[in-house]
CSV table of C-alpha atoms in Angstrom, one decimal:
chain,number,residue,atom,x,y,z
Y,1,UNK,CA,84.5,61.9,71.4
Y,2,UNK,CA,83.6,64.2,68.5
Y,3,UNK,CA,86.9,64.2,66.2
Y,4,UNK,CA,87.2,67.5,63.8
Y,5,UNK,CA,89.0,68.9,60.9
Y,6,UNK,CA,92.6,67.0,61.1
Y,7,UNK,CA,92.1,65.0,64.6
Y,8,UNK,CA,91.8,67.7,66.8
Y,9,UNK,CA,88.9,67.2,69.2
Y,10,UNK,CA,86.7,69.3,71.6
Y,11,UNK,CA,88.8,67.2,74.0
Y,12,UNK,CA,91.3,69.5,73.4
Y,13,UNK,CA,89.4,72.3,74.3
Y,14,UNK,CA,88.3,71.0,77.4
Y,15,UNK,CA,92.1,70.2,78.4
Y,16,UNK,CA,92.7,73.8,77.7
Y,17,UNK,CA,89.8,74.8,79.9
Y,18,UNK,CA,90.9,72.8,82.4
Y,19,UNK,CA,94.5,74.3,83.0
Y,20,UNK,CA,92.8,77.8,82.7
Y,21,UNK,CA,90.5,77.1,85.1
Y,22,UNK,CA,93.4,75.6,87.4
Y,23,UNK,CA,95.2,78.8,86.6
Y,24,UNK,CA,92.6,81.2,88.1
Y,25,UNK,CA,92.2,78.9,91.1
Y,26,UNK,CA,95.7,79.6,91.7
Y,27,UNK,CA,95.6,83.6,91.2
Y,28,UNK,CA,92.1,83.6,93.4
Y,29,UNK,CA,93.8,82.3,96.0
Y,30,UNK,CA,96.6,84.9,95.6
Y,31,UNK,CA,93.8,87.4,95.5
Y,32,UNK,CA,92.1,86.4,98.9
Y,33,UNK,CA,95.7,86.3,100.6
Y,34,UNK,CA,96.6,89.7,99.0
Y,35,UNK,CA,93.3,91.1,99.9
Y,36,UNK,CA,93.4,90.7,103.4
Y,37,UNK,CA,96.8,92.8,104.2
Y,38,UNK,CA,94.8,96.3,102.9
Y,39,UNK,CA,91.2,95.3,104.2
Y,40,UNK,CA,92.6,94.7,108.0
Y,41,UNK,CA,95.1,97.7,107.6
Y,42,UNK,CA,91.8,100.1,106.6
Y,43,UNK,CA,89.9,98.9,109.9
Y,44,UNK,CA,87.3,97.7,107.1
Y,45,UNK,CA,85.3,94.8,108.6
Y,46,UNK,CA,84.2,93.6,105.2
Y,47,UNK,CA,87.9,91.7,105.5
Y,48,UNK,CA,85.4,89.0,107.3
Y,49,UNK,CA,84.2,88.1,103.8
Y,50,UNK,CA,86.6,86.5,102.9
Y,51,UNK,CA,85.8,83.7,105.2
Y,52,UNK,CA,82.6,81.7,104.4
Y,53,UNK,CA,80.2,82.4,106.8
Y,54,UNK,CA,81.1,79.9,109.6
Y,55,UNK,CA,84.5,80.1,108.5
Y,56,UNK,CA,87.7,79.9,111.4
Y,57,UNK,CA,90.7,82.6,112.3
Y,58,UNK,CA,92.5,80.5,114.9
Y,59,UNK,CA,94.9,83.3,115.9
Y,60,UNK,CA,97.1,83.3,119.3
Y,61,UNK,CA,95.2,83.2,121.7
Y,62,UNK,CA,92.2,83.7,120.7
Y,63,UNK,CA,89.4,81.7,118.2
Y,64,UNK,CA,87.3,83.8,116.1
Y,65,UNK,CA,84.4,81.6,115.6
Y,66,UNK,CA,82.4,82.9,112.7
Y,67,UNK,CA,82.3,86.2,110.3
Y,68,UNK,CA,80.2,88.0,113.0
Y,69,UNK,CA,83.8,87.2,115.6
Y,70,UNK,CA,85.8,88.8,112.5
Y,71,UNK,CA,84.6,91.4,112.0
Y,72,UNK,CA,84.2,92.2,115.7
Y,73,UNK,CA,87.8,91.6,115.9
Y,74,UNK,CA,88.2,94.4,113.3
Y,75,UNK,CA,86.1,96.7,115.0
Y,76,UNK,CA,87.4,96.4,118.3
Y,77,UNK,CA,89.8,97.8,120.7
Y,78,UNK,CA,92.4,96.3,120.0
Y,79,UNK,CA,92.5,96.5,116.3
Y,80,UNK,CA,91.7,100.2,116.0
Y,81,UNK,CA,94.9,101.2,118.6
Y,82,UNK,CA,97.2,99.6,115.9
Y,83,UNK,CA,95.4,101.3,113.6
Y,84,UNK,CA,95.5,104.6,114.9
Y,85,UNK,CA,99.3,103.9,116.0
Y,86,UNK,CA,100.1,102.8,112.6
Y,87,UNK,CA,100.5,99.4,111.5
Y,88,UNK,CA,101.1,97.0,108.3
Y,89,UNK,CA,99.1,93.7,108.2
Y,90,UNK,CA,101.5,91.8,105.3
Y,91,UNK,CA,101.1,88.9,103.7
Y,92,UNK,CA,103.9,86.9,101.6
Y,93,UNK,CA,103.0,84.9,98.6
Y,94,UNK,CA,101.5,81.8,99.3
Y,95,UNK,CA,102.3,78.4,98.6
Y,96,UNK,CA,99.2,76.6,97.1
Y,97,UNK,CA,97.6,73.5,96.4
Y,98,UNK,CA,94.2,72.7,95.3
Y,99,UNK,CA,92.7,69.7,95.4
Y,100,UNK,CA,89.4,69.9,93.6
Y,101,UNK,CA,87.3,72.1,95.4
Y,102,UNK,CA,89.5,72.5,98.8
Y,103,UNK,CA,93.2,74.5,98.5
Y,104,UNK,CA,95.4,75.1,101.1
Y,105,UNK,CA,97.5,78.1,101.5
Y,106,UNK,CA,100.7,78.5,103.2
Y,107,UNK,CA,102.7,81.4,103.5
Y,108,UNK,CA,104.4,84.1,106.7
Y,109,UNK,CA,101.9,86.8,107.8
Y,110,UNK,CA,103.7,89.7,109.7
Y,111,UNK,CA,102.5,92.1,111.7
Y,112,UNK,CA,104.6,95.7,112.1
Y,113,UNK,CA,104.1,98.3,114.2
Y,114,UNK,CA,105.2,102.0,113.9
Y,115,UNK,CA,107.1,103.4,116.1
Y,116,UNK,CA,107.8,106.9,115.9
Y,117,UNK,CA,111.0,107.2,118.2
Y,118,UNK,CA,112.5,105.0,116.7
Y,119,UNK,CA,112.0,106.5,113.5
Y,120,UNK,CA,110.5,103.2,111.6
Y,121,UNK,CA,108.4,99.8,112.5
Y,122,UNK,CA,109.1,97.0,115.0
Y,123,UNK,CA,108.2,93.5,113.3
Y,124,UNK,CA,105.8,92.7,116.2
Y,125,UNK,CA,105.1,89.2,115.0
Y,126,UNK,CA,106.0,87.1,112.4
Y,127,UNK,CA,103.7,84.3,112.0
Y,128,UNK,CA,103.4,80.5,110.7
Y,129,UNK,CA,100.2,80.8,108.4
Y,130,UNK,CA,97.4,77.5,106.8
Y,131,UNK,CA,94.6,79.4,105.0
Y,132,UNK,CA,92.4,76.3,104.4
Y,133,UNK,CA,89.6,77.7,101.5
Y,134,UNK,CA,86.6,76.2,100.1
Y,135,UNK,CA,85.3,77.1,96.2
Y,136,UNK,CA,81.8,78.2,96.5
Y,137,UNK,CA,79.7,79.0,94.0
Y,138,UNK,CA,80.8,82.5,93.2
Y,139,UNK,CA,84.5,81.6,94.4
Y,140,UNK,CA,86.9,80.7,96.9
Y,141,UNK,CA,86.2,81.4,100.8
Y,142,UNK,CA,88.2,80.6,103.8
Y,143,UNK,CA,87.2,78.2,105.8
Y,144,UNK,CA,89.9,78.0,108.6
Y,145,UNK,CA,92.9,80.5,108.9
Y,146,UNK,CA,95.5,79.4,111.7
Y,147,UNK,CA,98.9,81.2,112.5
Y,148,UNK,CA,101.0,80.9,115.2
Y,149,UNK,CA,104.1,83.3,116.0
Y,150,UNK,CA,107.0,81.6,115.0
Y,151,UNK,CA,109.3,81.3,118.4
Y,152,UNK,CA,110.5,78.1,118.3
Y,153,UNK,CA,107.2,76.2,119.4
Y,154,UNK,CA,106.9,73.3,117.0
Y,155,UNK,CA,103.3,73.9,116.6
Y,156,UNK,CA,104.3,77.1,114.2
Y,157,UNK,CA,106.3,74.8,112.2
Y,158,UNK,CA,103.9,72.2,111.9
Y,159,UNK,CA,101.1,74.6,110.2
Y,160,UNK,CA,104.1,74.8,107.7
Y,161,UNK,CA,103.2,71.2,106.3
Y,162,UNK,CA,101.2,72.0,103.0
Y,163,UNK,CA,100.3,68.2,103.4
K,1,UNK,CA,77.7,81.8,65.2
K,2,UNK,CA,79.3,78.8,63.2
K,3,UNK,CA,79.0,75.5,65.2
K,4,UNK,CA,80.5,72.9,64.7
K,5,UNK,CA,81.3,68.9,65.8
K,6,UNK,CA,78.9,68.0,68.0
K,7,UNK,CA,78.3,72.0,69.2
K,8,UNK,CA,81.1,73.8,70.1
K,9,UNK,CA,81.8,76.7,68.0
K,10,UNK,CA,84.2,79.4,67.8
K,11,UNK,CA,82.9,81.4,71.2
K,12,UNK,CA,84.1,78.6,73.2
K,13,UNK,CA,87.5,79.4,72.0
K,14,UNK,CA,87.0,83.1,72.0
K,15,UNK,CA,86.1,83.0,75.5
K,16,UNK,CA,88.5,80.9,76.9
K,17,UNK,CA,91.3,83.7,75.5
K,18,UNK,CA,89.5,86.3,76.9
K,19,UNK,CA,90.0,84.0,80.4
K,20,UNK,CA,93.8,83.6,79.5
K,21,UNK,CA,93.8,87.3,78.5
K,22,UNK,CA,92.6,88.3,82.2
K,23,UNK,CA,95.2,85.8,83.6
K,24,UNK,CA,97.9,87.7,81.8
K,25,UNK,CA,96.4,91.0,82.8
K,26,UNK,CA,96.9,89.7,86.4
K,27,UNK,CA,100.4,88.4,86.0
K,28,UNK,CA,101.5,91.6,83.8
K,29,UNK,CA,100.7,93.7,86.6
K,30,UNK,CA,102.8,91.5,89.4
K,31,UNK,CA,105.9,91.5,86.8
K,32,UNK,CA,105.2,95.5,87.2
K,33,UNK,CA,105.1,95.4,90.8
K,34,UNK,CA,107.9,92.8,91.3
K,35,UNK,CA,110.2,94.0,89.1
K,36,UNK,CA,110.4,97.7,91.3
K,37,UNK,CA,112.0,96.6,93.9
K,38,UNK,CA,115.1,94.9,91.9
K,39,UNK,CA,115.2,98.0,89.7
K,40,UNK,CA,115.4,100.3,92.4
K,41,UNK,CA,118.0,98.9,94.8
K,42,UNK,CA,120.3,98.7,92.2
K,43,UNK,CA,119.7,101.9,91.2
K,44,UNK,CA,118.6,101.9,88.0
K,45,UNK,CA,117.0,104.8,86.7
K,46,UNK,CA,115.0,102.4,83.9
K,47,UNK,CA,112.8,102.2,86.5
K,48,UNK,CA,111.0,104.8,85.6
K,49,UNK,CA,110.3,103.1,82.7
K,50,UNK,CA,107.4,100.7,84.5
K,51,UNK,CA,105.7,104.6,84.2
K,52,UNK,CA,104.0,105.8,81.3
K,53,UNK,CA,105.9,108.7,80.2
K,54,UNK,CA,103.8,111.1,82.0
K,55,UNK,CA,103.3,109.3,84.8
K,56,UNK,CA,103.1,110.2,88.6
K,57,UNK,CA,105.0,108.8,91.7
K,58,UNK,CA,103.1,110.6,94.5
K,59,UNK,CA,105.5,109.9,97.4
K,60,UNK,CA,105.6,111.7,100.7
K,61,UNK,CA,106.8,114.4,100.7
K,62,UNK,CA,107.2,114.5,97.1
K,63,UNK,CA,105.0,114.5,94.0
K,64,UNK,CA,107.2,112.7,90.9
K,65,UNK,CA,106.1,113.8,87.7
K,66,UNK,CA,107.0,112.1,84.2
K,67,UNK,CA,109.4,109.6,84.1
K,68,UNK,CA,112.6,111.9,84.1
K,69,UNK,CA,111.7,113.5,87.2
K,70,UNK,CA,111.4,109.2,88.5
K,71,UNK,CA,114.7,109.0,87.2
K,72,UNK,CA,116.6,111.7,88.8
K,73,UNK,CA,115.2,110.8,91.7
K,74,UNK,CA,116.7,107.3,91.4
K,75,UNK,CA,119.8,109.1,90.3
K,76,UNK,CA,119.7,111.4,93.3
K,77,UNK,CA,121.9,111.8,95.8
K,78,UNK,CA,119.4,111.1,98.5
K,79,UNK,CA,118.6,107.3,96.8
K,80,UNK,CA,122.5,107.1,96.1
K,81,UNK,CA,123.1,107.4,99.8
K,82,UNK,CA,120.5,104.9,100.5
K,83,UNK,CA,121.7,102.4,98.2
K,84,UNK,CA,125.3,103.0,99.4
K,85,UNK,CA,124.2,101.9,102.6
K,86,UNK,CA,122.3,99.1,101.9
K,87,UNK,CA,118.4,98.8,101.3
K,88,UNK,CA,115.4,96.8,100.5
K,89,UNK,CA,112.3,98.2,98.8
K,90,UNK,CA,110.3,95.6,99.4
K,91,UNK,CA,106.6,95.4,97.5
K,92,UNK,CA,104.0,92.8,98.8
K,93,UNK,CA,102.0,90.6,96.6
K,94,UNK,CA,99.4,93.1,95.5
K,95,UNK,CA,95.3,93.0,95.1
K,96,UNK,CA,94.4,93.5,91.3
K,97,UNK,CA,91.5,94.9,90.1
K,98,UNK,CA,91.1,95.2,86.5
K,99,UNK,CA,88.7,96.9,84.7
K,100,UNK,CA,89.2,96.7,80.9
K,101,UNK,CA,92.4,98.5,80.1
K,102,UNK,CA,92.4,99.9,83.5
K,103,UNK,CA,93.7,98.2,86.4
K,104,UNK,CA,94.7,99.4,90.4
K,105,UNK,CA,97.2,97.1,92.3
K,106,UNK,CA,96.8,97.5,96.2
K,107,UNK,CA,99.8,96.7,98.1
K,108,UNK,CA,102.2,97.5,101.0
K,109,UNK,CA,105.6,98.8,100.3
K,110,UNK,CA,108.5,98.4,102.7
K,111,UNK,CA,112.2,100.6,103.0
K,112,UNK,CA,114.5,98.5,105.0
K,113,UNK,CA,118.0,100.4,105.9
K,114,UNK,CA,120.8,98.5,106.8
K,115,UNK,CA,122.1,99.3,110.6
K,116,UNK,CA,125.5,97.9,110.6
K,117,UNK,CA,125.4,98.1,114.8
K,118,UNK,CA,122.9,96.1,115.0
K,119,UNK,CA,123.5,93.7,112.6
K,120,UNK,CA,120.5,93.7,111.1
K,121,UNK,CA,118.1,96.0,109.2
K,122,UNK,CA,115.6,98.7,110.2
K,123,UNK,CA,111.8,98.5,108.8
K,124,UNK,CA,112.1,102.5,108.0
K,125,UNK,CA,109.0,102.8,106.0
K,126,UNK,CA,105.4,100.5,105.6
K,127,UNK,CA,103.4,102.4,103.5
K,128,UNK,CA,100.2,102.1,102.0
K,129,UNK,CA,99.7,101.7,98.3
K,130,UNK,CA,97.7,102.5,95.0
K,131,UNK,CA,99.4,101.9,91.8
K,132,UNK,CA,97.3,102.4,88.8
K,133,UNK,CA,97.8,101.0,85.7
K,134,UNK,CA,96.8,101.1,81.9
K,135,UNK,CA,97.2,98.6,79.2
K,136,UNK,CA,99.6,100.4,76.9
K,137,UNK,CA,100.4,98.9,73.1
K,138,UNK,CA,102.8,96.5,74.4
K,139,UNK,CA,102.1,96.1,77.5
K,140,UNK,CA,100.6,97.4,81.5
K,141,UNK,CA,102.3,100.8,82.6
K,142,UNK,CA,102.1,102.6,86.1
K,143,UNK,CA,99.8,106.1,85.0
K,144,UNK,CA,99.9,106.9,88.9
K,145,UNK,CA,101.3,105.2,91.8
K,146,UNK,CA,100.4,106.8,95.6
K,147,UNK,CA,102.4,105.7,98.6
K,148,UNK,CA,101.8,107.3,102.1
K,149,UNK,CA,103.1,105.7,106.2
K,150,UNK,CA,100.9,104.0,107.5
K,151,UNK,CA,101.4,106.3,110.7
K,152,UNK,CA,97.6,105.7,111.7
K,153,UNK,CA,97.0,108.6,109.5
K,154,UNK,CA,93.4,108.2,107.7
K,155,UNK,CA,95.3,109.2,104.1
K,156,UNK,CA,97.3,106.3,104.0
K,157,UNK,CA,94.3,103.8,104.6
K,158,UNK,CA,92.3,105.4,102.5
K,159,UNK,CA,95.1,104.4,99.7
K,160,UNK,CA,94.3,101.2,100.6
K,161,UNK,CA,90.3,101.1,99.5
K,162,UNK,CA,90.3,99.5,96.0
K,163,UNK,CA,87.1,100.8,95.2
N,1,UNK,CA,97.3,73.8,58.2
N,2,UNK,CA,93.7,72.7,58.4
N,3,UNK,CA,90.8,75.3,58.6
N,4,UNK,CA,87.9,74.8,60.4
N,5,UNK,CA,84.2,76.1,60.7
N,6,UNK,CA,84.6,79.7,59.5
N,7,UNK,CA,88.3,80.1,59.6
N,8,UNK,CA,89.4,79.1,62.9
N,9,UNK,CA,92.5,77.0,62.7
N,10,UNK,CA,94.0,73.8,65.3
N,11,UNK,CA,96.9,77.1,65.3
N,12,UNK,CA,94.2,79.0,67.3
N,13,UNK,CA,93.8,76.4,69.5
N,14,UNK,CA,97.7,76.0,70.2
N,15,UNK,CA,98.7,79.6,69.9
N,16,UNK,CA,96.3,79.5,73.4
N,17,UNK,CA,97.6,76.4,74.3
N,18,UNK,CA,101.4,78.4,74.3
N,19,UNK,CA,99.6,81.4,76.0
N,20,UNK,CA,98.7,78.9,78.9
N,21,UNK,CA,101.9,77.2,79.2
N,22,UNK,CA,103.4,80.6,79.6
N,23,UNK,CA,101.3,81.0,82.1
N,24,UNK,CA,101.8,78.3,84.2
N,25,UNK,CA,105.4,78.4,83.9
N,26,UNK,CA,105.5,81.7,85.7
N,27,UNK,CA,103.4,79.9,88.4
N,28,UNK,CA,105.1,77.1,88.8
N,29,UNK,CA,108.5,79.3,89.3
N,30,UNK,CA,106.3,81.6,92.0
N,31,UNK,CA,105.3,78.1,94.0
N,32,UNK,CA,108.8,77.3,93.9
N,33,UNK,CA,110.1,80.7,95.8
N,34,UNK,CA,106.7,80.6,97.9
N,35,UNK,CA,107.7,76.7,98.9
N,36,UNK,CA,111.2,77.6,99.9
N,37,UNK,CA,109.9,79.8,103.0
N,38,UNK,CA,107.8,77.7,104.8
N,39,UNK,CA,109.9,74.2,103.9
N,40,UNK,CA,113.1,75.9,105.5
N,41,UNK,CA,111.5,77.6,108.8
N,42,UNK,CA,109.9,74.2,109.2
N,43,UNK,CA,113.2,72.8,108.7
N,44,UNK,CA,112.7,70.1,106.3
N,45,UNK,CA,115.4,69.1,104.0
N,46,UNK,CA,113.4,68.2,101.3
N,47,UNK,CA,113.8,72.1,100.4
N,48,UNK,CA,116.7,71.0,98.8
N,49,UNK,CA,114.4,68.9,96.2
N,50,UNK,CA,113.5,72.0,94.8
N,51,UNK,CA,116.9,72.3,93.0
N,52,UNK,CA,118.2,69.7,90.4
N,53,UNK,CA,120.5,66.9,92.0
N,54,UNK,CA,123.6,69.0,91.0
N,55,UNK,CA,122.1,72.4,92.1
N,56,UNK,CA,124.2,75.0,93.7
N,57,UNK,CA,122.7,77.4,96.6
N,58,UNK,CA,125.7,79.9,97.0
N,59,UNK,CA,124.3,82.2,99.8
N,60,UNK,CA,127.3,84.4,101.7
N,61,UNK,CA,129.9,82.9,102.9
N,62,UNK,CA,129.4,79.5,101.8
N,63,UNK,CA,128.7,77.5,98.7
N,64,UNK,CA,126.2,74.5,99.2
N,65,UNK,CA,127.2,72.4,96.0
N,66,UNK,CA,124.4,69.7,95.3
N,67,UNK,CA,121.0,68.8,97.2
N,68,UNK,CA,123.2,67.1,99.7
N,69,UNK,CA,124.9,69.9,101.1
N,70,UNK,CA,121.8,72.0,100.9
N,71,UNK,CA,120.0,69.4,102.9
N,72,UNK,CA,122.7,69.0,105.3
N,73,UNK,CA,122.8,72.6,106.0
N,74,UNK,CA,118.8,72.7,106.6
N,75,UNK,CA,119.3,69.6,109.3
N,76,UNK,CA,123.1,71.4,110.6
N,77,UNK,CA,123.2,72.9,113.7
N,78,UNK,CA,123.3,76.5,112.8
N,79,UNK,CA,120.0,76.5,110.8
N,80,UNK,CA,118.7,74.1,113.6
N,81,UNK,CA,119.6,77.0,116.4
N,82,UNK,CA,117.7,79.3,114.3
N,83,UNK,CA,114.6,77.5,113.7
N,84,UNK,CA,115.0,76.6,117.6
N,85,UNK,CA,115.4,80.4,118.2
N,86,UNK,CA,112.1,81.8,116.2
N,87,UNK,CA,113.4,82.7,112.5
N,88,UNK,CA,111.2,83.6,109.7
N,89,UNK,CA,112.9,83.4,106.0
N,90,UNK,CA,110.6,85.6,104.0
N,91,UNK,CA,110.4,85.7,100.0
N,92,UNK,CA,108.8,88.4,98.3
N,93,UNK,CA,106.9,88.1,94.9
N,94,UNK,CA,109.8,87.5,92.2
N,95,UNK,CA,110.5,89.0,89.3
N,96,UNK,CA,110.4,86.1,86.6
N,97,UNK,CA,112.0,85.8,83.0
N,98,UNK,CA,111.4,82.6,81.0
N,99,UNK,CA,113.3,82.2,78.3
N,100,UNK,CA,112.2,78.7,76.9
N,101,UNK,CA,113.6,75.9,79.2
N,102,UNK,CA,115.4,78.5,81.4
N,103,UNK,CA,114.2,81.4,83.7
N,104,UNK,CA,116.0,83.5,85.6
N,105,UNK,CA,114.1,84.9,89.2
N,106,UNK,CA,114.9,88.2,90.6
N,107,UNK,CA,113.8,88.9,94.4
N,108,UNK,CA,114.2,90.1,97.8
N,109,UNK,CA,114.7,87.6,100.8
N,110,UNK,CA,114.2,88.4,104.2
N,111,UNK,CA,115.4,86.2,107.3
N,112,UNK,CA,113.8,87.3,110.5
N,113,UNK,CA,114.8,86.5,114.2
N,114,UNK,CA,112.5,86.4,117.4
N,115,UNK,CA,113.7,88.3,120.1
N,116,UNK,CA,112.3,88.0,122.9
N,117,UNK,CA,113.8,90.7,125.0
N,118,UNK,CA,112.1,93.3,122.4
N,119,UNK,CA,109.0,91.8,121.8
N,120,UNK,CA,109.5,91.0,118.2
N,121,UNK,CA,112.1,90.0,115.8
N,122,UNK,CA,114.8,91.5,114.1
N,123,UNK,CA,115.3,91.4,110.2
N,124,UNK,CA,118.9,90.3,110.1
N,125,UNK,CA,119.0,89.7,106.6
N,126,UNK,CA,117.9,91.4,103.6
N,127,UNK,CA,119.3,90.1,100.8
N,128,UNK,CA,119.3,90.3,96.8
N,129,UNK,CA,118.2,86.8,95.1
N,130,UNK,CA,119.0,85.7,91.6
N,131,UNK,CA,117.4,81.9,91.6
N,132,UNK,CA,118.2,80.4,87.6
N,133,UNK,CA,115.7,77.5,87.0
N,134,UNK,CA,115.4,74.8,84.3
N,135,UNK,CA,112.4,72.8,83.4
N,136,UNK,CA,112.8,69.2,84.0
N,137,UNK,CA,110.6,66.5,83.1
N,138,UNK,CA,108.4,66.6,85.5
N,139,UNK,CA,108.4,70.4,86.1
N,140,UNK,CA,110.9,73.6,87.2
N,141,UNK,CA,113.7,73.4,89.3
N,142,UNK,CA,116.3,75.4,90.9
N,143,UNK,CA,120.0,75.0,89.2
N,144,UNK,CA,121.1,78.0,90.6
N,145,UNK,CA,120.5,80.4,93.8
N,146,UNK,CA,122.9,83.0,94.7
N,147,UNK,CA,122.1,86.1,97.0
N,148,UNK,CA,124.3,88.9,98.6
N,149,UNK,CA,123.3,90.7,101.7
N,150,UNK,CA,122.5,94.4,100.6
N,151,UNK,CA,125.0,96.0,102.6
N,152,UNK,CA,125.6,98.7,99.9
N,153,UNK,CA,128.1,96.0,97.7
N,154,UNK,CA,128.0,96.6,94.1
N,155,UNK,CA,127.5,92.4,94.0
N,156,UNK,CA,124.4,92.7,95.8
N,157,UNK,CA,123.2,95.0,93.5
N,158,UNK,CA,124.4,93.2,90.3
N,159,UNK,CA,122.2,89.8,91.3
N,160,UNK,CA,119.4,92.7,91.0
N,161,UNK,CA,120.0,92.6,87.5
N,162,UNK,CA,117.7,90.0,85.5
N,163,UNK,CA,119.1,90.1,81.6
């Protein structure tokens, strides 16, 4: 340890660093979650990016194995009839913990659906959400993404555990 | 360059404000967009204020231009009545892009109404939105902000495009 | 004050160091609201260890006085029959002010209800939030959370109101 001028040390800098750099893992994170709501809602496939490329969305019922699956899924039938109908993908703020170069985010996804005689939306789901993400070289990708509607079942509540 | 100790210099320190600085850009801009919704259900017109003075609020049907005309509309009797009933604007956790002293939030907005027979609240609006911001003297300020329903209609997902 | 190199100061170094800590305070008091969410609908009481041991959670019509009664009412029978039912209790982004070891957050809260018979759930609550926070030893905590359903009451509208 190099000491300078009246004690301080580049060890002080690098403690500084250090908290910044935990800082923007934190608001990347927030980025990613915030990201997805729009990308989905704008049928835009490039939402699958935000996965790595092998990366998981375990979503009732189905798996999507892959950013090929993900971006199918966006593409699809499915999708594009909410779409078209008029839907909001939305994302709360997450709960987050990094550990190194893994994080976990957990946080309520839901999923509304216009409907136009009823002048308004119908909260179709509300989900239990774990956003597991990876930092990779040019930052952080999902790895696995699991929800689960939250009726009751305890597996919802369980993806709940941050630990 | 002056280095000093064993080879740090001054750009280590300049560059880890400019990091800090984009953090605070990023955290400027969610106090903008958390501190609508508060402002606006209780009716305070120094909402408007989050605007630059010639701002825009480009909200179906309306086009809002300059903070008075924000004002009177949060003085109106149409968002009077609202409030009187009981209401949520509710803004999601936005995606920030900055780009020097530019910056565009993307987020989801949401107008809850209060239905007293059903004892609950009805999800009257989701709507897709740009806000766009600049860095002011002291501080981020809305130049524009575009909302539109996400009624399937390719307008409102286009809002949603960052890009 | 000692001067460094060409005229950098150890100030430099701790006027970012302030920056930082600025910083994280505000993202330490977002973790806290995004922690509240999950920890509840999973129905763990250790939500109540994110206010101080003498924290107050007065939430309509009752006042939970200390992290014994808020625990309690997590593992009571009424919260259990919700969490039982399919119950979602959504925070949005909050609007933070620190004011050294004090901070005052300003936000909506949502609480959410499956039902089954329409396919969705039903937002039963919407209510303002005024959470008051100290910084402890070993981080923020809660001392105070009050919110009002927004039903149109002026006291609703009054927790909006951060200064």
């Amino acid at each position: 340890m190099t000491r300078i001028a009246d004690g301080r040390s580049d060890d002080a800098l690098d403690a500084l660093s250090a908290r910044v750099r935990a800082l923007e893992d934190r608001l990347a994170i927030y980025q990613i979650v915030a990201t997805y709501g729009p990308a989905i809602d704008r049928a835009d496939p490039a939402a699958a990016d935000l996965w790595v490329e092998d990366g998981v969305y375990d979503t009732y019922p189905r798996v999507l194995d892959g950013r090929a699956e993900i971006a199918a899924m966006v593409d699809g039938e499915l999708h594009q009839s909410l779409v078209a109908r008029g839907c909001a993908h939305v994302q709360t703020m997450p709960q987050v913990v990094v550990d190194g170069d893994r994080a976990v985010a957990t946080l309520h996804s839901l999923l509304l659906l216009r409907e136009p005689e009823q002048d308004g939306f119908r909260v179709w789901r509300a989900a239990a959400n774990r956003w597991e993400l990876r930092r990779e070289g040019d930052g952080w990708r999902i790895t696995r993404r699991t929800n689960r509607l939250l009726d009751g079942d305890e597996a919802a509540r369980e993806l709940l555990r941050t630990s």
